[in-house]
mmCIF file of C-alpha atoms and ligand atoms in Angstrom:
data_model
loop_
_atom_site.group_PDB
_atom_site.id
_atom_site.type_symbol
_atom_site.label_atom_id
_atom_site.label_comp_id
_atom_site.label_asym_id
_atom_site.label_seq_id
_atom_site.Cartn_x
_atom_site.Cartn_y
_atom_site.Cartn_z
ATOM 1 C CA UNK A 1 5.170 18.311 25.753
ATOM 2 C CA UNK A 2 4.939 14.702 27.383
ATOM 3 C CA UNK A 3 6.173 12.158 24.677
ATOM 4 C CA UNK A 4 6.027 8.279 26.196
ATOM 5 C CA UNK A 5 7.878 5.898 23.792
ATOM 6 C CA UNK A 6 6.973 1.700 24.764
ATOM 7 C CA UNK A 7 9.874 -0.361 23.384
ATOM 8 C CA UNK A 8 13.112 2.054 23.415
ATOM 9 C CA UNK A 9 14.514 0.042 20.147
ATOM 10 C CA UNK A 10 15.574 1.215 16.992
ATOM 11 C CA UNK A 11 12.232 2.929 15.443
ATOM 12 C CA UNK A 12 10.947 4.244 19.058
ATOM 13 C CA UNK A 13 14.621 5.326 20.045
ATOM 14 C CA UNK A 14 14.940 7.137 16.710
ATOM 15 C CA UNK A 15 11.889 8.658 16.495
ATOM 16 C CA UNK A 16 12.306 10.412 20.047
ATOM 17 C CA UNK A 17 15.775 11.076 19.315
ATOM 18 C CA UNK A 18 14.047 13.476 16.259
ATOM 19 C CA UNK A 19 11.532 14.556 19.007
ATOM 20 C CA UNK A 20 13.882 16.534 21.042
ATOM 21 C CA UNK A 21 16.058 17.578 18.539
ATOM 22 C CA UNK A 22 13.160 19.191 16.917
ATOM 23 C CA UNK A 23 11.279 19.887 20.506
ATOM 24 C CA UNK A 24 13.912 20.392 22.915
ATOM 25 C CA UNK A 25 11.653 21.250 25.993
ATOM 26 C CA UNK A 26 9.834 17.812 25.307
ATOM 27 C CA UNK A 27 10.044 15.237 27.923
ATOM 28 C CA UNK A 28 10.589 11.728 27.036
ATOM 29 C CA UNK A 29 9.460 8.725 28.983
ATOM 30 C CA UNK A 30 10.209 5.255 28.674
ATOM 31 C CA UNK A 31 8.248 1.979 28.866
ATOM 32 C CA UNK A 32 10.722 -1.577 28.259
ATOM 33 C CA UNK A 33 9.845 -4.696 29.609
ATOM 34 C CA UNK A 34 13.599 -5.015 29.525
ATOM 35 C CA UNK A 35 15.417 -3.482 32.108
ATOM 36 C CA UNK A 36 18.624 -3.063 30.446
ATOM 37 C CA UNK A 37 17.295 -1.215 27.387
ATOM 38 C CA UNK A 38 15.557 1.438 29.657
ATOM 39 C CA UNK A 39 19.045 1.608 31.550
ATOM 40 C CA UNK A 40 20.630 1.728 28.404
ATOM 41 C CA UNK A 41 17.756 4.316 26.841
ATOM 42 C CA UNK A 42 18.514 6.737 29.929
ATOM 43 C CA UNK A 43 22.045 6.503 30.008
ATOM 44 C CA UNK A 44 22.171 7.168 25.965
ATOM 45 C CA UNK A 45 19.980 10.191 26.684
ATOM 46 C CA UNK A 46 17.581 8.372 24.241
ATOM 47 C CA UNK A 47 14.633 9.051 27.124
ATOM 48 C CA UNK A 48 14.741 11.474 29.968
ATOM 49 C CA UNK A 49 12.925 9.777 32.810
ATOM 50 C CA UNK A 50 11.447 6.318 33.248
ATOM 51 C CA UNK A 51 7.636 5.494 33.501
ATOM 52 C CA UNK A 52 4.640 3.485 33.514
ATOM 53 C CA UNK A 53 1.214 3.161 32.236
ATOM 54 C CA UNK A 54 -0.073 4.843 35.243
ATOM 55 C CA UNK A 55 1.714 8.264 33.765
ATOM 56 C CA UNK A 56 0.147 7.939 30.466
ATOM 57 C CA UNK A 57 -3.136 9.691 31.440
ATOM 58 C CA UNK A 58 -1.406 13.052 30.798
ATOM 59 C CA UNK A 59 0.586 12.141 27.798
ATOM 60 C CA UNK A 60 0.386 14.311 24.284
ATOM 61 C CA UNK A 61 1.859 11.178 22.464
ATOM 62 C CA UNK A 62 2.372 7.466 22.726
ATOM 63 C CA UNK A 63 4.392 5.452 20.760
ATOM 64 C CA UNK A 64 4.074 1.701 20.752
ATOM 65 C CA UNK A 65 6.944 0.474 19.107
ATOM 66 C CA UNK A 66 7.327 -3.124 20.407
ATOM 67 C CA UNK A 67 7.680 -6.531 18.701
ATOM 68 C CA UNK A 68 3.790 -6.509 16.529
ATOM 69 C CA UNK A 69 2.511 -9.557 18.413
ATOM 70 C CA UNK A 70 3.579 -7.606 21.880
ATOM 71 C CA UNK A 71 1.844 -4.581 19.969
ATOM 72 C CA UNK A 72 -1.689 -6.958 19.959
ATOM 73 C CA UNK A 73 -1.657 -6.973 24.037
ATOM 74 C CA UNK A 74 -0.096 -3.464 24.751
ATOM 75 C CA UNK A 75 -1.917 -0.894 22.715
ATOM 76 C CA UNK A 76 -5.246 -1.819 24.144
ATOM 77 C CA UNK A 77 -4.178 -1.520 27.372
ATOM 78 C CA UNK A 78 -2.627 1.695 26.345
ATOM 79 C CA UNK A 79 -5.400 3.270 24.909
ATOM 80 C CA UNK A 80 -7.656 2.238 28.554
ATOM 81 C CA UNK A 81 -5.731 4.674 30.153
ATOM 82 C CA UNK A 82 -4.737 7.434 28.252
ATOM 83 C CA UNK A 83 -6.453 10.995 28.327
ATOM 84 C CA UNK A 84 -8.860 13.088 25.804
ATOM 85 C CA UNK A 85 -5.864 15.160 24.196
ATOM 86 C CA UNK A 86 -3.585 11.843 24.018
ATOM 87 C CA UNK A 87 -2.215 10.870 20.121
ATOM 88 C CA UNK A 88 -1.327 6.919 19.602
ATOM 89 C CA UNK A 89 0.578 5.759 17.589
ATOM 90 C CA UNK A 90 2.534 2.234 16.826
ATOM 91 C CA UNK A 91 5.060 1.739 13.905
ATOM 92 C CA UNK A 92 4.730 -2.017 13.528
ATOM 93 C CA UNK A 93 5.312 -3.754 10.423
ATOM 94 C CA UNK A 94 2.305 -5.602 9.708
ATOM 95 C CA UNK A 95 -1.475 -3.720 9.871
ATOM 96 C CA UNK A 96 -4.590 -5.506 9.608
ATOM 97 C CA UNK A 97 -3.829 -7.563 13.280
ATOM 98 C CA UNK A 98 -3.488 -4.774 14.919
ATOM 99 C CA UNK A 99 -6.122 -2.238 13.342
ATOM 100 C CA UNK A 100 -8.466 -5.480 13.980
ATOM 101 C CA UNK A 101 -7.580 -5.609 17.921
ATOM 102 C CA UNK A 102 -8.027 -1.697 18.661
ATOM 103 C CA UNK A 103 -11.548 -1.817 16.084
ATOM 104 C CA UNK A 104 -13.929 -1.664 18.806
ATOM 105 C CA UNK A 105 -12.019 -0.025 21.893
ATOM 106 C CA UNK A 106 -14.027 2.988 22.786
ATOM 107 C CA UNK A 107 -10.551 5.061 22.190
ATOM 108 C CA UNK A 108 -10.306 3.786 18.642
ATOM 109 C CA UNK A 109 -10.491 7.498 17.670
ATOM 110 C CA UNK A 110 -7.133 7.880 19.782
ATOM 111 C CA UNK A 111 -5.097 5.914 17.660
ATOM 112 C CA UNK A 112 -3.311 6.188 14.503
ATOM 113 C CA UNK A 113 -2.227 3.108 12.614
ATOM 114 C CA UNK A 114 1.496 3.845 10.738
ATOM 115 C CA UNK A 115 4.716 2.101 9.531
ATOM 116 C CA UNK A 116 7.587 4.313 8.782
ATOM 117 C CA UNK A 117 9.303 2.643 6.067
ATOM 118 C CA UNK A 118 12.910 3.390 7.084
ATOM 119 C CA UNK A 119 15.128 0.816 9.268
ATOM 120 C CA UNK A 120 18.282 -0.672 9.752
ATOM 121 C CA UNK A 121 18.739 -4.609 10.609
ATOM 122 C CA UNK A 122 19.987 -3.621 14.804
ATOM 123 C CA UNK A 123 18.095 -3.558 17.421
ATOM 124 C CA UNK A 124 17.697 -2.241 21.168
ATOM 125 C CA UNK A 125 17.955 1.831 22.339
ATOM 126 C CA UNK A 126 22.515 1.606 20.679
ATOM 127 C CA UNK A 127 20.756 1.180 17.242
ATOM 128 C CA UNK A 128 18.217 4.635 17.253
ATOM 129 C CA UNK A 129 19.647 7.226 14.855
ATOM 130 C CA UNK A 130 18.862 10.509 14.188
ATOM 131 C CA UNK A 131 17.455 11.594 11.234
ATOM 132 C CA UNK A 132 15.844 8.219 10.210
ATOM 133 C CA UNK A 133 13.003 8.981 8.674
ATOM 134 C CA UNK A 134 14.461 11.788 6.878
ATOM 135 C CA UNK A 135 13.070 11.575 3.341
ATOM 136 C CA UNK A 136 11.174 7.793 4.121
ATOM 137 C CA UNK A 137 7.492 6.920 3.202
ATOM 138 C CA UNK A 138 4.856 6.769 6.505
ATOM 139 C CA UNK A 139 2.257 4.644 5.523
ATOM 140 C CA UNK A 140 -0.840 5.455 7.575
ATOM 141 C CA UNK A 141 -3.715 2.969 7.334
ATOM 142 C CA UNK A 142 -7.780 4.011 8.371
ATOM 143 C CA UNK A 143 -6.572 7.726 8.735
ATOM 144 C CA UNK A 144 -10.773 8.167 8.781
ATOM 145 C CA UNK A 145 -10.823 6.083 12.069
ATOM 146 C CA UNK A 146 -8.703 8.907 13.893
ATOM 147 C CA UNK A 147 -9.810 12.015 15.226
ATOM 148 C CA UNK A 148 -9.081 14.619 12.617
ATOM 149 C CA UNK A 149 -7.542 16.847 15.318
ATOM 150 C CA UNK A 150 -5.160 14.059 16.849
ATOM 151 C CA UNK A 151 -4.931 12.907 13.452
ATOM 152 C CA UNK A 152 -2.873 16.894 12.512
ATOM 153 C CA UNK A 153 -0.978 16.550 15.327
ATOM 154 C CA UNK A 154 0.635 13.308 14.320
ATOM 155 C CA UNK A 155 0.873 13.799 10.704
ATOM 156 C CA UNK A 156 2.527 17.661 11.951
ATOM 157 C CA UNK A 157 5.322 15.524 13.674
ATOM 158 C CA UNK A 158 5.714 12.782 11.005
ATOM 159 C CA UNK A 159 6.328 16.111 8.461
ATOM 160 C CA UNK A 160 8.705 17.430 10.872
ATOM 161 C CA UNK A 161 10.822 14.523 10.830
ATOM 162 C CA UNK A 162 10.893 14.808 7.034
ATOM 163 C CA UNK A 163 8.384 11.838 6.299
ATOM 164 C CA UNK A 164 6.257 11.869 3.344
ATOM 165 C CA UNK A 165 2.745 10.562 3.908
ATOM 166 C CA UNK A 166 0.799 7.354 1.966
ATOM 167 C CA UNK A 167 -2.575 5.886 2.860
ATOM 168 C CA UNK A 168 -3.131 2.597 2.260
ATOM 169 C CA UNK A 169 -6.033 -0.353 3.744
ATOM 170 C CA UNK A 170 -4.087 -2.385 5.976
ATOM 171 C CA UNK A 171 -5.314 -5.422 3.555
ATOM 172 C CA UNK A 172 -3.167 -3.634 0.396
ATOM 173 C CA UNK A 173 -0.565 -2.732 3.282
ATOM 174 C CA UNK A 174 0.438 -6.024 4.379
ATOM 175 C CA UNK A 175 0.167 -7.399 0.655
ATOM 176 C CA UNK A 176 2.805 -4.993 -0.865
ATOM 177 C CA UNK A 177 4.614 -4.868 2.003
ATOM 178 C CA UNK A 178 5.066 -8.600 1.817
ATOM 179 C CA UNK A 179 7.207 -8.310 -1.254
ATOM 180 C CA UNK A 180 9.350 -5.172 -0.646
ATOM 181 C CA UNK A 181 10.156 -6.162 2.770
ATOM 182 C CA UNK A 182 8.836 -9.793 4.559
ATOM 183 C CA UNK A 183 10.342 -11.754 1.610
ATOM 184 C CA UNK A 184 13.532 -9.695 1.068
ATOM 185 C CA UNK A 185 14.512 -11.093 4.914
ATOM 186 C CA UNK A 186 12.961 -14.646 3.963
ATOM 187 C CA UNK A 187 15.763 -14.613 1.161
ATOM 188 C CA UNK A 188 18.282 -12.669 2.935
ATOM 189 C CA UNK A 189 18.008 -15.659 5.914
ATOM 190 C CA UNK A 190 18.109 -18.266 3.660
ATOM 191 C CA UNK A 191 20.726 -16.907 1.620
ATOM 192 C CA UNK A 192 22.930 -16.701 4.529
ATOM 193 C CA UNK A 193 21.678 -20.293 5.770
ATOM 194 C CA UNK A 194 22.844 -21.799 2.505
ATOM 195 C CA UNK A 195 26.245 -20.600 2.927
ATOM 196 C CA UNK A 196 26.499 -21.055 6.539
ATOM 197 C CA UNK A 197 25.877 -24.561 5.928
ATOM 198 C CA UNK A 198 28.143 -25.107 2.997
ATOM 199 C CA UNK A 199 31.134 -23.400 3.853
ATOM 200 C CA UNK A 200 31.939 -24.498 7.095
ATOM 201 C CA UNK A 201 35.060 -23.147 7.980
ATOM 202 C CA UNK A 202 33.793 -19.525 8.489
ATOM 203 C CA UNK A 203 36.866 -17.658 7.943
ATOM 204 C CA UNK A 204 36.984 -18.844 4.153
ATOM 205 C CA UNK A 205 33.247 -16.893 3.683
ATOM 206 C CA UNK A 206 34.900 -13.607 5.015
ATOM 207 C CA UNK A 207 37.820 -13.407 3.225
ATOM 208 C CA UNK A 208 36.044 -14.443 0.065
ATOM 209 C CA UNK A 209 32.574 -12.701 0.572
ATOM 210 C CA UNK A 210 32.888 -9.834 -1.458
ATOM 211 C CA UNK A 211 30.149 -6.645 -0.914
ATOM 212 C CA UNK A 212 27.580 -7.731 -2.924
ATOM 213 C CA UNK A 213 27.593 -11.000 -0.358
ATOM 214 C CA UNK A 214 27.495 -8.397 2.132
ATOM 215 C CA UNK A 215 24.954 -6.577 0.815
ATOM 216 C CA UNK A 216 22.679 -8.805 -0.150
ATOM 217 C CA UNK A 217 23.035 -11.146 2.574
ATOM 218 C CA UNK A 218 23.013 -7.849 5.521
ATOM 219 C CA UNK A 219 19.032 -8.289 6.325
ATOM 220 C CA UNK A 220 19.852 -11.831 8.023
ATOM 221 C CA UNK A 221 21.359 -9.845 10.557
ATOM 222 C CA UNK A 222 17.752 -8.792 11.860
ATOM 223 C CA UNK A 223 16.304 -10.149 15.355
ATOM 224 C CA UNK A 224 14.305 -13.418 14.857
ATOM 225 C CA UNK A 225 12.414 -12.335 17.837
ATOM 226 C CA UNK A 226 11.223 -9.368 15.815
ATOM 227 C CA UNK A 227 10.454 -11.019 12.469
ATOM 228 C CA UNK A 228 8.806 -14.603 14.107
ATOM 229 C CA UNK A 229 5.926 -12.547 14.839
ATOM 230 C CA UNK A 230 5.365 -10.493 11.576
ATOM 231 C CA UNK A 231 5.720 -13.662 9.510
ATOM 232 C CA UNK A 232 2.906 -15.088 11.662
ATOM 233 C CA UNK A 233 0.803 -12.404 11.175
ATOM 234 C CA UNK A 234 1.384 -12.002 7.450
ATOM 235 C CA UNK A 235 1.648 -15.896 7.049
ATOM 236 C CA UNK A 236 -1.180 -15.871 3.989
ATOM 237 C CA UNK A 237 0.357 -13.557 1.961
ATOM 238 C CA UNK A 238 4.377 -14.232 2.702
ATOM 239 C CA UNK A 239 3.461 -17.890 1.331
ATOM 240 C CA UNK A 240 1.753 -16.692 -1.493
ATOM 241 C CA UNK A 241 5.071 -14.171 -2.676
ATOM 242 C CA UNK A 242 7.113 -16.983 -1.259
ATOM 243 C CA UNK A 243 4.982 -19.607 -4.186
ATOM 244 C CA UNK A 244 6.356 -16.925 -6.731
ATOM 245 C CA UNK A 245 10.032 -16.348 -5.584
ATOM 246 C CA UNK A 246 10.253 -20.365 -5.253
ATOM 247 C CA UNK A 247 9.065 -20.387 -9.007
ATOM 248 C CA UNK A 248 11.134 -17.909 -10.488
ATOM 249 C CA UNK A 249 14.218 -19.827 -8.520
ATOM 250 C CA UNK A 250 13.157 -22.864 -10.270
ATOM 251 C CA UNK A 251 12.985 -21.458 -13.658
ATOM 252 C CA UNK A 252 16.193 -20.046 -13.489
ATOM 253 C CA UNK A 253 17.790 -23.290 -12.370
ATOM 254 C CA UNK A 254 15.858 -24.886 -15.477
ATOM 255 C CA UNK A 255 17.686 -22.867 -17.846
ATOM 256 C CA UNK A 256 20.979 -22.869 -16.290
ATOM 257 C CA UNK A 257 20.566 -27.258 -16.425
ATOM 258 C CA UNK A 258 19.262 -26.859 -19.959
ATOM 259 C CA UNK A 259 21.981 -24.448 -20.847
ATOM 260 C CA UNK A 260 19.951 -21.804 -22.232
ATOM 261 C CA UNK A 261 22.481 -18.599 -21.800
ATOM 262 C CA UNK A 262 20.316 -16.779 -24.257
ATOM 263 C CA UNK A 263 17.152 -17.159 -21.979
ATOM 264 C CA UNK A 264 19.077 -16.456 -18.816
ATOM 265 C CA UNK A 265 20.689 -13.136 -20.184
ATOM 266 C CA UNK A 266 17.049 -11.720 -20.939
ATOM 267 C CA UNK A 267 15.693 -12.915 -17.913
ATOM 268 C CA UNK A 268 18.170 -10.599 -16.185
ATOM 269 C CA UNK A 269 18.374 -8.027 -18.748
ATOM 270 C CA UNK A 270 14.475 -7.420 -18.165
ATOM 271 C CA UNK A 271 15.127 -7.634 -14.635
ATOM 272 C CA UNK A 272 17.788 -4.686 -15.218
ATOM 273 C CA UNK A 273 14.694 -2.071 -15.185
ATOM 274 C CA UNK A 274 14.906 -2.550 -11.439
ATOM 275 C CA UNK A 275 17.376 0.182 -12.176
ATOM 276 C CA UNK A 276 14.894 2.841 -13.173
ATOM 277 C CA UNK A 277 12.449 1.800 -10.668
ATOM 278 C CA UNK A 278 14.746 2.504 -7.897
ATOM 279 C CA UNK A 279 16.028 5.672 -9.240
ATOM 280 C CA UNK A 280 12.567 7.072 -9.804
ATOM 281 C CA UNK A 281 11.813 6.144 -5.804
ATOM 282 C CA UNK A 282 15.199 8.193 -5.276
ATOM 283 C CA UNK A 283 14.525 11.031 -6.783
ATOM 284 C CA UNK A 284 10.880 11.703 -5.566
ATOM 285 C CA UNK A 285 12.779 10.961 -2.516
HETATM 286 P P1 NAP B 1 13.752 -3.300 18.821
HETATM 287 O O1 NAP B 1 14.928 -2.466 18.472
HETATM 288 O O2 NAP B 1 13.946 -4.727 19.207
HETATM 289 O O3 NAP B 1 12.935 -2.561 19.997
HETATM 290 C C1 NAP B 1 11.776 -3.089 20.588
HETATM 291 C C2 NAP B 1 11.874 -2.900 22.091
HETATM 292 O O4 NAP B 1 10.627 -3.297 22.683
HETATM 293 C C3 NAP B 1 12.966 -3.778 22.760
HETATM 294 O O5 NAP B 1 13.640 -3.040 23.744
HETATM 295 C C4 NAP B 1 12.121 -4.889 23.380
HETATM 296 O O6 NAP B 1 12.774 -5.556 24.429
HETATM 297 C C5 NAP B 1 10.917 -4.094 23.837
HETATM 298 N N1 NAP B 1 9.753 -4.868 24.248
HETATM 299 C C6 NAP B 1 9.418 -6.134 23.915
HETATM 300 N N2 NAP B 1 8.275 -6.481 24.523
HETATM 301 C C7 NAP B 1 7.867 -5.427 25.270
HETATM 302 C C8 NAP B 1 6.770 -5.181 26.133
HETATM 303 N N3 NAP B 1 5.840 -6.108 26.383
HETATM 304 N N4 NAP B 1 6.676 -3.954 26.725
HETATM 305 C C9 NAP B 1 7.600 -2.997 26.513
HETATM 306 N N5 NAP B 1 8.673 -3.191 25.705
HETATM 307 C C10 NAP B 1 8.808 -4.382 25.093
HETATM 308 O O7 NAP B 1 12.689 -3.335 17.628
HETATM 309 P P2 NAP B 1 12.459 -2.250 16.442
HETATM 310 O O8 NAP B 1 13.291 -2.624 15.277
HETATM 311 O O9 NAP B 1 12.520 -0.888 16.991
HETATM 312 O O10 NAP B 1 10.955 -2.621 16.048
HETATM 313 C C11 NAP B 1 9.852 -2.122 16.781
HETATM 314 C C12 NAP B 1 8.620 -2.134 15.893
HETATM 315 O O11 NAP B 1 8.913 -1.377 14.703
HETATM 316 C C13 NAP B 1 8.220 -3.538 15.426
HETATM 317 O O12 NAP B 1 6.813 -3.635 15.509
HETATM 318 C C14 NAP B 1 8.655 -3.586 13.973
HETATM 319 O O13 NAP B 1 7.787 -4.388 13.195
HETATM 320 C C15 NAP B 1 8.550 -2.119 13.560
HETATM 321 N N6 NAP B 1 9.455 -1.696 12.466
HETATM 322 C C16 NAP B 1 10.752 -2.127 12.433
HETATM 323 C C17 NAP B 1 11.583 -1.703 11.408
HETATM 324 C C18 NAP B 1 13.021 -2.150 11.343
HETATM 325 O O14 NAP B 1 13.685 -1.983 10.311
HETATM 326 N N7 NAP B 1 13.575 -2.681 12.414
HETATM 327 C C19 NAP B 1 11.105 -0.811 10.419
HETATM 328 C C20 NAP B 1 9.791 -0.353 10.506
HETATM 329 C C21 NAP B 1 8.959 -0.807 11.545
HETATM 330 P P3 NAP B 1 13.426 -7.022 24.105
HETATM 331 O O15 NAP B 1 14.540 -6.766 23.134
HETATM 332 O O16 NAP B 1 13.874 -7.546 25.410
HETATM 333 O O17 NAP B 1 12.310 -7.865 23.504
#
C-alpha cells in the first residue's frame, strides 16, 4: 500500500503514524515544502521515503494536510495527477473554500472532503502522535460527490483509526465549527494578549498563573501561520460568533459595574449545564 502524506505536521504525521501501526507493510511518502520537516519526518520514522507529485500517479491514498489556504493551490494540482484507484483526502479546518475549488476538476469523484476533530496546539512532524483520532468525530462533507468505492476505502481507514463518522454541508460545517473551535482560539489569543500586555514582568504571570490560566489560555500556543488562513476563510461567520461573544462580555461587565451578584451567579449557574453537555459528548465518546 502506497500512502503519500503533503504537509508532515501534526494531523498528516499522526495520521500515518496510525497507518503503519495498523498497516505495517505500507509505505509512506512525504511531500513538505519545508525541508527540515521532511528531514525531520524521515529521521522520526514519521515517513519512509521522500517524494514528489510525479510519484503520486500510483498512490492508494493522498493526504493533503497543509495550511487550508496552501490546501486551495495543492489539491488541484494533486488530483491532475493522480491515478483511477487513488483516494484524496485533506483534513483542513474550514470546508466550503476548498469543496468550492475541487467542484469542477474532472477528479472531483477522487476526493473526499474531512476534518478530524482531534488536535493539539504544536505543530511540525515532533508534534504527530499516535492514536489521535482514537475515539474523535470525522466530519465528512459531500460524501455523494465521492466515488462510493474510494469513498469505503477511506471511511475503512478513518474506522480503523477509531474515528466515528458525521456528515455535514460544508455551509453547516464551517458555521458550527466557528463556535466550538475558530472562536475558542480568538479568545484563547486575546486572553493571553490581555495579560501579556498587563503584566509585564513575565515571571510574575508564571508563578501566579494557576491551571485554569493554563488551561484556558493553552490554544494561544497554536501557529498564527496556521490559523491566519482559516480565519480568512471563515471571516463571515467568525465575526458573526465574535458579535455574540463581544455581547455576552459586555453584559457581564454591566452587571459586575451595576453590582448585580444575583444576576451574575445565574448567568453562570445556567452556564454550569456546560457540564452535562460535555459529559454526554464523553460518554458517546
Ligand atoms: P502543521 O503541523 O503546521 O503541518 C503542516 C505542514 O505543511 C508543515 O510542515 C508546513 O510547513 C507544510 N506546508 C506548508 N505549505 C506547504 C506546501 N505548499 N506544500 C507542502 N507542505 C506545506 O499543521 P497541522 O496542525 O498538521 O494542520 C494541517 C491541516 O490540518 C490544516 O489545514 C489545519 O486546518 C488542519 N487541522 C488542524 C488541527 C489542529 O489541531 N492543529 C485539527 C484538525 C485539522 P511550514 O511549517 O514550513 O509551513
Amino acid at each position: 500500500m502506497k500512502v503519500f502524506v503533503i504537509g508532515i505536521g501534526l494531523i498528516g504525521g499522526s495520521m500515518v503514524l496510525d497507518i503503519k501501526t495498523l498497516h505495517p507493510e505500507a509505505t509512506i511518502y512525504g511531500i513538505d515544502n519545508n525541508e527540515s520537516h521532511l528531514a525531520e519526518a524521515l529521521a522520526l520514522g514519521v515517513v519512509d521515503k521522500a517524494a514528489t507529485f510525479d510519484d503520486l500517479v500510483d498512490a492508494d491514498f493522498v493526504i493533503v494536510s497543509v495550511p487550508v489556504d496552501v490546501a486551495l493551490i495543492v489539491l488541484p494540482k494533486v488530483l491532475d495527477v493522480v491515478g483511477d484507484t487513488t483516494i484524496v483526502f485533506e483534513v483542513g479546518s474550514t470546508k466550503i473554500p476548498i469543496c468550492e475549488a475541487v467542484a469542477n476538476h474532472p477528479k472531483r469523484r477522487h476526493f473526499i472532503a474531512t476534518h478530524p476533530i482531534a488536535g493539539t496546539e504544536f505543530s511540525g512532524p515532533s508534534a504527530a502522535i499516535k492514536g489521535l483520532f482514537q475515539g474523535k468525530t470525522n466530519i465528512i462533507c459531500e460524501v455523494e460527490k465521492t466515488t462510493f468505492k474510494l469513498q469505503e476505502k477511506a471511511l475503512d481507514l478513518f474506522k480503523e483509526m477509531g474515528m466515528r463518522i458525521r456528515y455535514m454541508d460544508p455551509k453547516s460545517h464551517d458555521k458550527h465549527i466557528a463556535y466550538v473551535s475558530h472562536l475558542s482560539h480568538i479568545s484563547a489569543f486575546m486572553l493571553g494578549k490581555t495579560v501579556i500586555n498587563k503584566e509585564k514582568d513575565e515571571q510574575d504571570i508564571f508563578d501566579m498563573a494557576g491551571s485554569g490560566f493554563e488551561s484556558t489560555v493553552r490554544l494561544a500556543k497554536s501557529s498564527p501561520a496556521m490559523w491566519t488562513p482559516i480565519f480568512k476563510q471563515n471571516r463571515k461567520q467568525v465575526v458573526k460568533t465574535l458579535d455574540e461573544y463581544i455581547s455576552n462580555l459586555s453584559k457581564f461587565k454591566e452587571l459586575l459595574e451595576k453590582e448585580d451578584y444575583e444576576a451574575i451567579y445565574n448567568e453562570m449557574q445556567s452556564v454550569n449545564k456546560i457540564k452535562e453537555i460535555l459529559n454526554g459528548i464523553n460518554i458517546k465518546k
